[in-house]
Amino acid sequence: MRRDDDGVRLWIFDADDTLRRTRVRGQPCPRAPGEWELLPGVARRLHALPWGEGALLGIASNQDQVGYGLLSEAMAHRLLMELAEAAAGHRPPAEAVQLCPHRLEVKCACRKPGSAMLERIMDHYGVPAEEAMFVGDAPCDREAARRAGIRFRLARDFFGWSESGR
């Protein structure tokens, strides 16, 4: 672990462009199995964390495609659970995988940069903010972490990507 990871028990990850990318051109997130792939180095890095021996896993993902009727909330959640298992070799509890199903134009507390998804994951595990880290790729991810009072790491730094190497 890196020095700024000291004391982290709960690792929460954004999904799209942090752990996975969509294989379908023009689609911001997958809508069915087989439409996504892990980003380079994700499995190697996450399989090294001690899941089940103190490290806890969560995913928080904006999934506005649900609100637009392009996939069901059940399918979006299933795809995120499959992502967690592929990325970390560990299946977290269903409550630790949170998604915002609302359309972009809907005001809600869960859509990042809101912090509700992160807070629900921390509440589920009973982990205080000082023991949590959120890893994401976008300014809204950084802001959600700030609002939740938890540490933040850019995905490119966490996974060791160069600007062109992902």
Coordinates of N, CA, C and O in Angstrom, one line a residue:
M1 N 0.8 -1.2 0.0 CA 0.0 0.0 0.0 C 0.9 1.2 0.0 O 1.9 1.3 0.6
R2 N 0.4 2.3 -0.6 CA 1.1 3.5 -0.6 C 0.8 4.3 0.7 O -0.1 4.0 1.4
R3 N 1.7 5.2 1.0 CA 1.6 6.0 2.3 C 0.2 6.6 2.5 O -0.3 6.6 3.5
D4 N -0.3 7.2 1.4 CA -1.6 7.9 1.5 C -2.8 6.9 1.6 O -3.9 7.3 1.8
D5 N -2.5 5.6 1.5 CA -3.5 4.6 1.7 C -3.6 4.1 3.1 O -4.4 3.2 3.4
D6 N -2.7 4.6 4.0 CA -2.6 4.1 5.4 C -4.0 4.3 6.1 O -4.6 5.3 6.0
G7 N -4.4 3.2 6.8 CA -5.7 3.3 7.5 C -6.9 3.1 6.7 O -8.0 3.2 7.2
V8 N -6.8 2.8 5.4 CA -8.0 2.6 4.6 C -8.5 1.2 4.7 O -7.7 0.2 4.6
R9 N -9.7 1.1 5.1 CA -10.4 -0.3 5.2 C -11.4 -0.4 4.1 O -11.6 -1.5 3.6
L10 N -12.0 0.7 3.7 CA -13.1 0.6 2.7 C -12.6 1.3 1.4 O -12.3 2.5 1.4
W11 N -12.6 0.6 0.4 CA -12.2 1.0 -1.0 C -13.5 1.1 -1.8 O -14.1 0.1 -2.1
I12 N -13.8 2.3 -2.2 CA -15.0 2.5 -3.1 C -14.5 3.0 -4.4 O -13.6 3.9 -4.5
F13 N -15.0 2.4 -5.5 CA -14.6 2.7 -6.8 C -15.8 3.2 -7.7 O -16.9 2.6 -7.6
D14 N -15.5 4.2 -8.5 CA -16.4 4.5 -9.6 C -16.2 3.3 -10.6 O -15.3 2.5 -10.5
A15 N -17.2 3.2 -11.5 CA -17.2 2.0 -12.4 C -16.6 2.4 -13.8 O -15.5 2.0 -14.2
D16 N -17.3 3.3 -14.5 CA -17.0 3.5 -15.9 C -15.8 4.5 -16.0 O -15.8 5.6 -15.4
D17 N -14.8 4.1 -16.8 CA -13.5 4.8 -17.0 C -12.7 4.8 -15.8 O -11.6 5.5 -15.8
T18 N -13.0 4.0 -14.8 CA -12.2 3.8 -13.6 C -11.8 2.3 -13.5 O -10.6 2.0 -13.5
L19 N -12.8 1.4 -13.6 CA -12.6 0.0 -13.6 C -12.8 -0.6 -14.9 O -12.2 -1.6 -15.3
R20 N -13.8 -0.1 -15.7 CA -14.1 -0.7 -17.0 C -14.3 0.3 -18.0 O -14.4 1.5 -17.8
R21 N -14.3 -0.2 -19.3 CA -14.7 0.7 -20.4 C -15.7 -0.1 -21.2 O -15.7 -1.3 -21.3
T22 N -16.5 0.6 -21.9 CA -17.6 0.0 -22.7 C -17.0 -0.3 -24.1 O -16.3 0.5 -24.7
R23 N -17.4 -1.4 -24.6 CA -16.9 -1.9 -25.9 C -17.8 -1.3 -27.0 O -17.5 -1.5 -28.2
V24 N -18.9 -0.8 -26.7 CA -19.9 -0.3 -27.7 C -19.7 1.2 -28.0 O -19.8 2.0 -27.1
R25 N -19.3 1.5 -29.2 CA -19.0 2.9 -29.6 C -20.2 3.8 -29.3 O -21.3 3.5 -29.6
G26 N -19.9 4.9 -28.7 CA -21.0 5.9 -28.4 C -21.8 5.6 -27.2 O -22.7 6.4 -26.8
Q27 N -21.6 4.5 -26.5 CA -22.3 4.2 -25.3 C -21.5 4.5 -24.1 O -20.4 4.0 -23.9
P28 N -22.0 5.3 -23.1 CA -21.2 5.7 -22.0 C -21.0 4.6 -20.9 O -20.1 4.6 -20.2
C29 N -21.9 3.6 -20.9 CA -21.8 2.5 -20.0 C -22.4 1.3 -20.7 O -23.3 1.4 -21.6
P30 N -22.0 0.1 -20.3 CA -22.6 -1.1 -20.9 C -24.1 -1.3 -20.5 O -24.5 -0.8 -19.4
R31 N -24.8 -1.9 -21.4 CA -26.2 -2.2 -21.2 C -26.6 -3.7 -21.1 O -27.7 -4.0 -20.8
A32 N -25.5 -4.5 -21.4 CA -25.7 -5.9 -21.4 C -24.4 -6.6 -21.1 O -23.3 -6.0 -21.3
P33 N -24.4 -7.9 -20.6 CA -23.2 -8.6 -20.4 C -22.4 -8.6 -21.8 O -23.0 -8.7 -22.8
G34 N -21.1 -8.6 -21.7 CA -20.2 -8.7 -22.9 C -20.0 -7.4 -23.5 O -19.2 -7.3 -24.5
E35 N -20.6 -6.3 -23.0 CA -20.4 -5.0 -23.6 C -19.3 -4.2 -22.9 O -19.1 -3.0 -23.2
W36 N -18.5 -4.8 -22.0 CA -17.5 -4.0 -21.3 C -16.3 -4.9 -21.1 O -16.3 -6.1 -21.3
E37 N -15.2 -4.2 -20.8 CA -13.9 -4.9 -20.4 C -13.2 -4.1 -19.3 O -13.4 -2.9 -19.2
L38 N -12.4 -4.8 -18.5 CA -11.6 -4.2 -17.5 C -10.6 -3.3 -18.1 O -10.0 -3.6 -19.2
L39 N -10.3 -2.2 -17.5 CA -9.2 -1.4 -17.9 C -7.8 -2.0 -17.5 O -7.8 -2.8 -16.6
P40 N -6.8 -1.7 -18.2 CA -5.5 -2.3 -17.9 C -5.0 -2.1 -16.4 O -5.2 -1.0 -15.9
G41 N -4.5 -3.2 -15.9 CA -4.0 -3.2 -14.5 C -5.0 -3.2 -13.4 O -4.6 -3.3 -12.2
V42 N -6.3 -3.1 -13.7 CA -7.3 -3.1 -12.7 C -7.3 -4.4 -11.9 O -7.2 -4.4 -10.6
A43 N -7.4 -5.5 -12.6 CA -7.4 -6.8 -11.9 C -6.2 -7.1 -11.1 O -6.2 -7.5 -9.9
R44 N -5.0 -6.8 -11.6 CA -3.7 -7.0 -10.9 C -3.7 -6.2 -9.6 O -3.4 -6.7 -8.6
R45 N -4.1 -4.9 -9.7 CA -4.0 -4.0 -8.5 C -5.1 -4.4 -7.5 O -4.8 -4.5 -6.3
L46 N -6.3 -4.7 -7.9 CA -7.4 -5.0 -7.0 C -7.3 -6.5 -6.4 O -7.6 -6.7 -5.2
H47 N -6.7 -7.4 -7.1 CA -6.6 -8.7 -6.6 C -5.5 -8.8 -5.5 O -5.5 -9.7 -4.7
A48 N -4.6 -7.7 -5.5 CA -3.6 -7.7 -4.5 C -4.1 -7.1 -3.1 O -3.4 -7.3 -2.1
L49 N -5.3 -6.5 -3.1 CA -5.9 -6.0 -1.8 C -6.4 -7.2 -1.0 O -6.9 -8.2 -1.6
P50 N -6.4 -7.1 0.3 CA -6.8 -8.2 1.2 C -8.3 -8.3 1.4 O -8.7 -8.2 2.6
W51 N -9.1 -8.6 0.4 CA -10.5 -8.7 0.5 C -10.8 -9.9 1.5 O -10.2 -10.9 1.4
G52 N -11.7 -9.7 2.4 CA -12.0 -10.7 3.3 C -11.1 -10.8 4.5 O -11.3 -11.6 5.4
E53 N -10.0 -10.1 4.5 CA -9.1 -10.0 5.6 C -8.9 -8.6 6.1 O -7.8 -8.2 6.5
G54 N -10.0 -7.8 6.0 CA -9.9 -6.5 6.5 C -10.3 -5.4 5.5 O -10.8 -4.3 5.9
A55 N -10.0 -5.7 4.2 CA -10.4 -4.7 3.2 C -11.8 -4.9 2.7 O -12.2 -6.1 2.5
L56 N -12.5 -3.8 2.6 CA -13.9 -3.9 2.2 C -14.1 -3.2 0.8 O -13.4 -2.2 0.6
L57 N -14.9 -3.7 0.0 CA -15.1 -3.2 -1.4 C -16.5 -2.6 -1.6 O -17.5 -3.1 -1.2
G58 N -16.5 -1.4 -2.3 CA -17.7 -0.8 -2.7 C -17.6 -0.2 -4.1 O -16.5 0.1 -4.6
I59 N -18.7 0.0 -4.8 CA -18.8 0.6 -6.1 C -19.9 1.7 -6.0 O -21.0 1.4 -5.5
A60 N -19.6 2.9 -6.5 CA -20.6 3.9 -6.6 C -20.6 4.5 -8.0 O -19.6 5.0 -8.5
S61 N -21.7 4.3 -8.8 CA -21.7 4.7 -10.2 C -23.0 5.4 -10.6 O -24.1 4.9 -10.3
N62 N -22.8 6.5 -11.3 CA -23.9 7.2 -12.0 C -24.3 6.3 -13.2 O -23.5 6.0 -14.0
Q63 N -25.6 6.0 -13.2 CA -26.1 5.1 -14.3 C -27.4 5.7 -14.9 O -28.5 5.2 -14.8
D64 N -27.3 6.9 -15.5 CA -28.4 7.6 -16.0 C -29.1 6.9 -17.2 O -30.2 7.2 -17.5
Q65 N -28.4 5.9 -17.8 CA -29.0 5.1 -18.8 C -30.2 4.4 -18.3 O -31.2 4.1 -19.1
V66 N -30.3 4.1 -17.0 CA -31.5 3.5 -16.4 C -32.6 4.4 -16.5 O -33.7 4.1 -16.9
G67 N -32.4 5.7 -16.1 CA -33.5 6.7 -16.1 C -34.0 6.9 -17.5 O -35.2 7.3 -17.7
Y68 N -33.2 6.8 -18.5 CA -33.6 7.0 -19.9 C -34.3 5.7 -20.5 O -34.6 5.7 -21.7
G69 N -34.4 4.6 -19.7 CA -35.0 3.4 -20.2 C -34.2 2.5 -21.1 O -34.7 1.7 -21.8
L70 N -32.9 2.7 -21.1 CA -32.0 2.0 -22.0 C -31.5 0.6 -21.4 O -31.0 -0.2 -22.1
L71 N -31.7 0.5 -20.1 CA -31.5 -0.8 -19.4 C -32.2 -0.7 -18.0 O -32.5 0.4 -17.6
S72 N -32.5 -1.8 -17.5 CA -33.2 -1.8 -16.2 C -32.2 -1.6 -15.0 O -31.0 -1.8 -15.2
E73 N -32.8 -1.1 -13.9 CA -31.9 -1.0 -12.7 C -31.3 -2.3 -12.3 O -30.2 -2.4 -11.9
A74 N -32.1 -3.4 -12.4 CA -31.6 -4.7 -12.0 C -30.4 -5.1 -12.9 O -29.4 -5.6 -12.4
M75 N -30.5 -4.8 -14.2 CA -29.4 -5.2 -15.1 C -28.2 -4.3 -14.8 O -27.1 -4.8 -14.8
A76 N -28.4 -3.0 -14.6 CA -27.3 -2.1 -14.2 C -26.6 -2.6 -13.0 O -25.3 -2.7 -12.9
H77 N -27.3 -3.0 -12.0 CA -26.8 -3.5 -10.7 C -26.0 -4.9 -10.9 O -24.9 -5.1 -10.4
R78 N -26.6 -5.7 -11.7 CA -26.0 -7.0 -12.1 C -24.7 -6.8 -12.7 O -23.7 -7.4 -12.4
L79 N -24.6 -5.9 -13.7 CA -23.4 -5.6 -14.4 C -22.3 -5.0 -13.5 O -21.1 -5.3 -13.6
L80 N -22.7 -4.2 -12.5 CA -21.8 -3.7 -11.5 C -21.3 -4.8 -10.6 O -20.1 -4.8 -10.2
M81 N -22.1 -5.7 -10.2 CA -21.7 -6.8 -9.3 C -20.7 -7.7 -10.1 O -19.7 -8.1 -9.5
E82 N -21.0 -8.0 -11.4 CA -20.1 -8.8 -12.2 C -18.8 -8.0 -12.4 O -17.7 -8.7 -12.3
L83 N -18.8 -6.7 -12.5 CA -17.6 -5.9 -12.6 C -16.8 -6.1 -11.3 O -15.6 -6.3 -11.4
A84 N -17.4 -5.9 -10.1 CA -16.7 -6.1 -8.9 C -16.0 -7.4 -8.8 O -14.8 -7.5 -8.4
E85 N -16.7 -8.5 -9.2 CA -16.1 -9.8 -9.1 C -14.9 -10.0 -10.1 O -13.9 -10.5 -9.7
A86 N -15.1 -9.4 -11.3 CA -14.0 -9.5 -12.3 C -12.8 -8.7 -11.9 O -11.7 -9.1 -12.0
A87 N -13.1 -7.5 -11.4 CA -12.0 -6.6 -11.1 C -11.2 -7.0 -9.8 O -10.0 -6.9 -9.8
A88 N -11.9 -7.4 -8.8 CA -11.3 -7.7 -7.5 C -11.2 -9.2 -7.1 O -10.6 -9.5 -6.1
G89 N -11.9 -10.0 -7.9 CA -12.0 -11.4 -7.5 C -12.8 -11.6 -6.2 O -12.6 -12.6 -5.5
H90 N -13.6 -10.7 -5.9 CA -14.4 -10.6 -4.7 C -15.8 -10.0 -5.0 O -15.9 -9.0 -5.7
R91 N -16.8 -10.7 -4.5 CA -18.2 -10.2 -4.7 C -18.6 -9.5 -3.4 O -18.8 -10.2 -2.4
P92 N -18.8 -8.2 -3.4 CA -19.2 -7.5 -2.2 C -20.7 -7.7 -2.0 O -21.4 -8.2 -2.9
P93 N -21.2 -7.4 -0.8 CA -22.7 -7.4 -0.6 C -23.4 -6.5 -1.5 O -22.8 -5.5 -1.9
A94 N -24.6 -6.8 -1.9 CA -25.4 -6.0 -2.8 C -25.5 -4.6 -2.4 O -25.5 -3.7 -3.2
E95 N -25.6 -4.3 -1.1 CA -25.7 -3.0 -0.5 C -24.5 -2.2 -0.7 O -24.5 -0.9 -0.6
A96 N -23.4 -2.8 -1.0 CA -22.1 -2.1 -1.2 C -21.9 -1.7 -2.6 O -20.9 -1.0 -2.9
V97 N -22.8 -2.0 -3.5 CA -22.8 -1.6 -4.9 C -24.0 -0.7 -5.1 O -25.1 -1.1 -5.1
Q98 N -23.7 0.6 -5.2 CA -24.7 1.6 -5.3 C -24.7 2.3 -6.7 O -23.6 2.5 -7.2
L99 N -25.9 2.6 -7.2 CA -25.9 3.3 -8.4 C -27.0 4.4 -8.4 O -28.0 4.3 -7.6
C100 N -26.8 5.4 -9.1 CA -27.8 6.5 -9.3 C -28.5 6.2 -10.6 O -27.9 6.3 -11.7
P101 N -29.8 5.9 -10.6 CA -30.5 5.5 -11.8 C -31.2 6.7 -12.5 O -31.9 6.6 -13.5
H102 N -31.0 7.9 -11.9 CA -31.8 9.1 -12.4 C -31.2 9.7 -13.7 O -30.0 9.6 -13.9
R103 N -32.1 10.3 -14.5 CA -31.7 11.0 -15.7 C -30.8 12.2 -15.3 O -30.9 12.7 -14.2
L104 N -30.0 12.7 -16.2 CA -29.1 13.8 -15.9 C -29.9 15.0 -15.5 O -29.4 15.8 -14.6
E105 N -31.0 15.3 -16.0 CA -31.8 16.5 -15.7 C -32.5 16.4 -14.3 O -33.1 17.4 -13.9
V106 N -32.5 15.3 -13.7 CA -33.2 15.1 -12.4 C -32.3 15.5 -11.3 O -31.2 15.0 -11.2
K107 N -32.8 16.3 -10.4 CA -32.0 16.7 -9.2 C -32.1 15.6 -8.2 O -33.3 15.2 -7.8
C108 N -31.0 15.1 -7.7 CA -31.1 14.0 -6.7 C -29.8 14.1 -5.8 O -28.8 14.7 -6.2
A109 N -29.9 13.5 -4.7 CA -28.7 13.5 -3.7 C -27.7 12.4 -4.1 O -26.6 12.4 -3.6
C110 N -28.2 11.4 -4.9 CA -27.3 10.3 -5.1 C -26.3 10.5 -6.3 O -25.2 10.0 -6.3
R111 N -26.7 11.3 -7.3 CA -25.8 11.5 -8.5 C -24.6 12.2 -8.0 O -24.6 13.2 -7.4
K112 N -23.4 11.6 -8.3 CA -22.2 12.3 -8.1 C -22.2 13.6 -8.9 O -22.6 13.5 -10.1
P113 N -21.9 14.7 -8.3 CA -21.0 14.9 -7.2 C -21.7 14.8 -5.8 O -21.1 15.1 -4.8
G114 N -23.0 14.4 -5.8 CA -23.6 14.2 -4.5 C -22.9 13.0 -3.8 O -22.3 12.2 -4.4
S115 N -23.0 13.0 -2.5 CA -22.3 12.0 -1.7 C -23.1 10.8 -1.2 O -22.6 10.0 -0.5
A116 N -24.4 10.8 -1.5 CA -25.3 9.8 -0.9 C -24.9 8.4 -1.2 O -25.0 7.5 -0.3
M117 N -24.4 8.0 -2.4 CA -24.0 6.7 -2.6 C -22.8 6.3 -1.8 O -22.8 5.2 -1.2
L118 N -21.9 7.2 -1.6 CA -20.7 6.9 -0.8 C -21.1 6.7 0.7 O -20.6 5.8 1.4
E119 N -22.0 7.6 1.1 CA -22.4 7.5 2.5 C -23.2 6.2 2.8 O -23.1 5.6 3.9
R120 N -24.0 5.8 1.8 CA -24.8 4.5 2.0 C -23.8 3.3 2.1 O -24.0 2.4 2.9
I121 N -22.8 3.4 1.3 CA -21.8 2.3 1.4 C -21.0 2.3 2.8 O -20.9 1.2 3.4
M122 N -20.6 3.5 3.2 CA -20.0 3.6 4.5 C -20.9 3.1 5.6 O -20.5 2.4 6.5
D123 N -22.2 3.5 5.6 CA -23.2 3.1 6.6 C -23.4 1.6 6.6 O -23.5 1.0 7.6
H124 N -23.4 1.0 5.4 CA -23.6 -0.4 5.3 C -22.5 -1.2 6.0 O -22.8 -2.1 6.8
Y125 N -21.3 -0.7 5.8 CA -20.2 -1.4 6.5 C -19.9 -0.9 7.9 O -19.1 -1.5 8.6
G126 N -20.5 0.2 8.3 CA -20.2 0.8 9.6 C -18.7 1.4 9.6 O -18.1 1.3 10.7
V127 N -18.3 1.9 8.5 CA -16.9 2.4 8.4 C -16.9 3.9 8.5 O -17.7 4.5 7.7
P128 N -16.1 4.5 9.3 CA -16.1 6.0 9.4 C -15.3 6.6 8.2 O -14.5 5.9 7.5
A129 N -15.6 7.8 7.9 CA -15.0 8.5 6.7 C -13.5 8.4 6.7 O -12.9 8.3 5.6
E130 N -12.9 8.5 7.8 CA -11.4 8.6 7.8 C -10.8 7.2 7.4 O -9.6 7.1 7.2
E131 N -11.6 6.2 7.3 CA -11.1 4.8 6.9 C -11.5 4.4 5.5 O -11.5 3.3 5.2
A132 N -12.0 5.4 4.8 CA -12.5 5.1 3.4 C -11.8 5.9 2.4 O -11.2 7.0 2.7
M133 N -11.7 5.4 1.2 CA -11.1 6.0 0.0 C -12.0 5.8 -1.2 O -12.5 4.7 -1.4
F134 N -12.1 6.9 -2.0 CA -12.9 6.8 -3.2 C -11.9 6.9 -4.4 O -11.2 7.9 -4.4
V135 N -12.0 6.0 -5.3 CA -11.1 6.1 -6.5 C -12.0 6.3 -7.7 O -13.0 5.6 -8.0
G136 N -11.7 7.4 -8.5 CA -12.5 7.7 -9.6 C -11.7 8.5 -10.7 O -10.5 8.7 -10.5
D137 N -12.4 8.8 -11.8 CA -11.7 9.5 -12.9 C -12.1 10.9 -13.2 O -11.5 11.5 -14.1
A138 N -13.2 11.4 -12.5 CA -13.8 12.6 -13.0 C -13.9 13.6 -11.8 O -13.9 13.2 -10.6
P139 N -14.0 14.9 -12.2 CA -14.1 15.9 -11.1 C -15.3 15.7 -10.2 O -15.3 16.0 -9.0
C140 N -16.4 15.1 -10.8 CA -17.6 14.8 -9.9 C -17.3 13.8 -8.9 O -17.8 13.7 -7.8
D141 N -16.4 12.8 -9.2 CA -15.9 11.8 -8.3 C -15.2 12.5 -7.1 O -15.4 12.2 -5.9
R142 N -14.2 13.3 -7.5 CA -13.4 14.1 -6.4 C -14.4 14.9 -5.5 O -14.2 14.8 -4.3
E143 N -15.3 15.5 -6.1 CA -16.3 16.4 -5.3 C -17.2 15.5 -4.4 O -17.4 15.8 -3.3
A144 N -17.6 14.3 -4.9 CA -18.4 13.4 -4.1 C -17.6 13.0 -2.9 O -18.1 12.9 -1.7
A145 N -16.3 12.6 -3.1 CA -15.5 12.2 -2.0 C -15.3 13.4 -1.0 O -15.4 13.2 0.2
R146 N -15.1 14.6 -1.5 CA -15.0 15.7 -0.6 C -16.2 15.9 0.3 O -16.1 16.1 1.5
R147 N -17.4 15.9 -0.4 CA -18.6 16.0 0.3 C -18.9 14.9 1.4 O -19.5 15.2 2.4
A148 N -18.4 13.7 1.1 CA -18.5 12.6 2.0 C -17.5 12.6 3.1 O -17.5 11.9 4.1
G149 N -16.5 13.5 2.9 CA -15.4 13.6 3.9 C -14.4 12.5 3.9 O -13.7 12.2 4.9
I150 N -14.2 11.9 2.7 CA -13.3 10.8 2.5 C -12.2 11.1 1.6 O -12.3 12.1 0.8
R151 N -11.1 10.3 1.6 CA -10.0 10.6 0.7 C -10.3 10.2 -0.7 O -11.3 9.4 -0.9
F152 N -9.6 10.8 -1.6 CA -9.8 10.5 -3.0 C -8.5 10.3 -3.7 O -7.5 10.9 -3.4
R153 N -8.5 9.3 -4.7 CA -7.4 9.1 -5.6 C -7.9 9.0 -7.0 O -8.9 8.4 -7.3
L154 N -7.2 9.7 -7.9 CA -7.5 9.5 -9.3 C -7.2 8.1 -9.8 O -6.1 7.5 -9.4
A155 N -8.0 7.5 -10.6 CA -7.8 6.2 -11.1 C -6.5 6.0 -11.8 O -5.8 5.0 -11.6
R156 N -6.1 7.0 -12.6 CA -4.8 6.9 -13.3 C -3.6 6.8 -12.3 O -2.7 6.1 -12.6
D157 N -3.7 7.4 -11.1 CA -2.6 7.3 -10.1 C -2.7 6.0 -9.4 O -1.7 5.3 -9.2
F158 N -3.9 5.6 -9.0 CA -4.1 4.4 -8.3 C -3.7 3.2 -9.1 O -3.1 2.2 -8.5
F159 N -4.0 3.1 -10.4 CA -3.7 2.0 -11.2 C -2.4 2.2 -12.0 O -1.9 1.3 -12.7
G160 N -1.7 3.3 -11.9 CA -0.4 3.5 -12.5 C -0.5 3.7 -14.0 O 0.4 3.4 -14.7
W161 N -1.6 4.3 -14.5 CA -1.7 4.6 -15.9 C -1.0 5.8 -16.3 O -1.0 6.8 -15.6
S162 N -0.4 5.8 -17.5 CA 0.1 7.1 -18.1 C -1.0 7.7 -18.8 O -2.1 7.0 -19.0
E163 N -0.9 8.9 -19.2 CA -2.0 9.6 -19.9 C -2.5 8.8 -21.1 O -3.6 8.8 -21.5
S164 N -1.5 8.2 -21.8 CA -1.9 7.4 -23.1 C -1.9 5.9 -22.9 O -2.3 5.2 -23.8
G165 N -1.6 5.5 -21.7 CA -1.4 4.0 -21.4 C -2.7 3.3 -21.1 O -2.6 2.1 -20.7
R166 N -3.8 3.9 -21.1 CA -5.0 3.2 -20.7 C -5.8 2.8 -21.9 O -6.5 2.2 -22.2

